PDB file of C-alpha atoms in Angstrom:
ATOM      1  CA  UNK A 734      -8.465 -16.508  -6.923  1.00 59.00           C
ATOM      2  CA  UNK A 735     -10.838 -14.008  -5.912  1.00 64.00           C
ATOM      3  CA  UNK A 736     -14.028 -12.667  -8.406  1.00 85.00           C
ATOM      4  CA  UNK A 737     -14.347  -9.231  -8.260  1.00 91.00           C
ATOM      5  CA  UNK A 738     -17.354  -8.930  -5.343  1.00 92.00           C
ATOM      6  CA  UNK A 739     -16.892  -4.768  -4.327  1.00 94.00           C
ATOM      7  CA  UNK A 740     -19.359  -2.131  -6.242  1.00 94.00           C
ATOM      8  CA  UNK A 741     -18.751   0.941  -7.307  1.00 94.00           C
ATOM      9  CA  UNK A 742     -20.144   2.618  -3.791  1.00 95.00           C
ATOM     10  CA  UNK A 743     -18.514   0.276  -1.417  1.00 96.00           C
ATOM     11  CA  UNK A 744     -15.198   0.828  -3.270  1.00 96.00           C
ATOM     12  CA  UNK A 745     -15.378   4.423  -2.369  1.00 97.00           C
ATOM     13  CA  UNK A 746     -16.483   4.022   1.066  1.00 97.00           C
ATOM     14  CA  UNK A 747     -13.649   1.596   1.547  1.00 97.00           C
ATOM     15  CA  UNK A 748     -11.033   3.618   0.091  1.00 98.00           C
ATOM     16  CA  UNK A 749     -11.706   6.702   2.064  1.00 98.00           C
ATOM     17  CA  UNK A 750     -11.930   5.082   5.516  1.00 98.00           C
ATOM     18  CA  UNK A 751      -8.958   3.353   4.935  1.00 98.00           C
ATOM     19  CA  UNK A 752      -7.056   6.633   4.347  1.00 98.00           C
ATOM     20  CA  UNK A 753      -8.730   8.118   7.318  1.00 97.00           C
ATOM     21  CA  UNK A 754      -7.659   5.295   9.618  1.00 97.00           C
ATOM     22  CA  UNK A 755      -3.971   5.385   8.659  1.00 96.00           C
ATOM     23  CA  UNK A 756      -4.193   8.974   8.761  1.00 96.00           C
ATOM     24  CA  UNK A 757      -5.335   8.529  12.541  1.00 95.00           C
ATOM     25  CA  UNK A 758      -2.439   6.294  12.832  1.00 94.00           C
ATOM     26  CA  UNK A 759       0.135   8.405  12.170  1.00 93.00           C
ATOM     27  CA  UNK A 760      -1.704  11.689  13.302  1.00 94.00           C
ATOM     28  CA  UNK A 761      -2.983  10.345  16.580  1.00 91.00           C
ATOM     29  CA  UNK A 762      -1.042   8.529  19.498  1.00 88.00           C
ATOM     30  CA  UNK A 763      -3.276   5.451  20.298  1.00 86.00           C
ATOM     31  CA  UNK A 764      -0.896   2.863  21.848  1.00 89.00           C
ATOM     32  CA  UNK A 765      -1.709  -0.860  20.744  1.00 90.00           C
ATOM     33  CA  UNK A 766      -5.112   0.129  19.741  1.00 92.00           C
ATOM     34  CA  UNK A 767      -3.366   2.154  16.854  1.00 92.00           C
ATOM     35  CA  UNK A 768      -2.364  -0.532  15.044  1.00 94.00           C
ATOM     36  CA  UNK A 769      -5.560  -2.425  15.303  1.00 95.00           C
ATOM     37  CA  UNK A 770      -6.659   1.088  13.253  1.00 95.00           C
ATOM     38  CA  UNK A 771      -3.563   0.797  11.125  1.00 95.00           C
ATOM     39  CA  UNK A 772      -4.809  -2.812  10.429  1.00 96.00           C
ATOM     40  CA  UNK A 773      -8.304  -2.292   9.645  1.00 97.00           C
ATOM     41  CA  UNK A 774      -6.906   1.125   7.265  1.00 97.00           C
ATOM     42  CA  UNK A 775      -4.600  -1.538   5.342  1.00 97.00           C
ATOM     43  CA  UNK A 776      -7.492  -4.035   4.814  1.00 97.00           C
ATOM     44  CA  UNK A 777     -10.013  -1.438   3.991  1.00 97.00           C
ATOM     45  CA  UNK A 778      -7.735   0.146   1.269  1.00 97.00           C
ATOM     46  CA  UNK A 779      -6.447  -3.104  -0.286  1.00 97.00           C
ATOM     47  CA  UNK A 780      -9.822  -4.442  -0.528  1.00 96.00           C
ATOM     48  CA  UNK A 781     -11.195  -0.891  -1.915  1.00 96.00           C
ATOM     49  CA  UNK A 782      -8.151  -0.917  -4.529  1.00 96.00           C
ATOM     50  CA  UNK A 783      -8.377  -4.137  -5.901  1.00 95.00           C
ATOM     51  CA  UNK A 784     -12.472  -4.460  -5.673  1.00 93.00           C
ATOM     52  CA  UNK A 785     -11.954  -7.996  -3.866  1.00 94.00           C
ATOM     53  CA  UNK A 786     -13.361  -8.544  -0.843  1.00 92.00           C
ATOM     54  CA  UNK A 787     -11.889 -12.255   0.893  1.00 91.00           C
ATOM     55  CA  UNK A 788     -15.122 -11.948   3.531  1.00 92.00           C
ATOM     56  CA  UNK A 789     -17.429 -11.327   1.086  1.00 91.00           C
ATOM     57  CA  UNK A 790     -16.621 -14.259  -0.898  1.00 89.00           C
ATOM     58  CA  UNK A 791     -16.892 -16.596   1.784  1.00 91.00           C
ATOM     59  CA  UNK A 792     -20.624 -14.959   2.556  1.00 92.00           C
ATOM     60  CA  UNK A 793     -21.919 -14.579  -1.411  1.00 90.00           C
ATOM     61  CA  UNK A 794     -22.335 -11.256  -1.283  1.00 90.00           C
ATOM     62  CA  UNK A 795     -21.695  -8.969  -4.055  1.00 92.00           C
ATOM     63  CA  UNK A 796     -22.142  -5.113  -4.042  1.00 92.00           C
ATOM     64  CA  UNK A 797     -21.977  -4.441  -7.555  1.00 91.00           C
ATOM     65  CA  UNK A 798     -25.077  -3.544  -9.703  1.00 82.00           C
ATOM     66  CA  UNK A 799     -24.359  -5.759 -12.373  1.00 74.00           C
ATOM     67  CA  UNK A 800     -23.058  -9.045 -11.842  1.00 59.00           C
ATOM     68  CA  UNK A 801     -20.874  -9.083 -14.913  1.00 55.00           C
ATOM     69  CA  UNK A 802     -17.114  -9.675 -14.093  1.00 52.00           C
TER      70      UNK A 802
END
């Protein structure tokens, strides 16, 4: 479906905000706005996780240093 598009960096990057944002979620009462951050946590760590990246696809851009799959 998807190539894998996420480096090595960016995975990081995405993994750790995404834990900080549901973190926030469930630390931090934020009304509707918390589950826009719940949201953007999900996304961040499922993209981190499986090195995919849906928007970057659709833009050509790819992260990684090598562009061996």
């Amino acid at each position: 479906m998807f190539n894998v598009n996420v480096g090595s960096t960016d995975r990081m990057i995405r993994i750790v905000a995404g834990i900080v944002l549901l973190a926030l979620f469930f630390v931090i009462e934020m009304g509707t706005w918390g589950w826009l951050v719940a949201l953007v946590g999900v996304v961040l760590l499922a993209t981190g996780l499986m090195s995919r990246c849906a928007l970057y696809s659709l833009l050509g851009i790819d992260t990684r240093g090598n562009k061996a799959t």
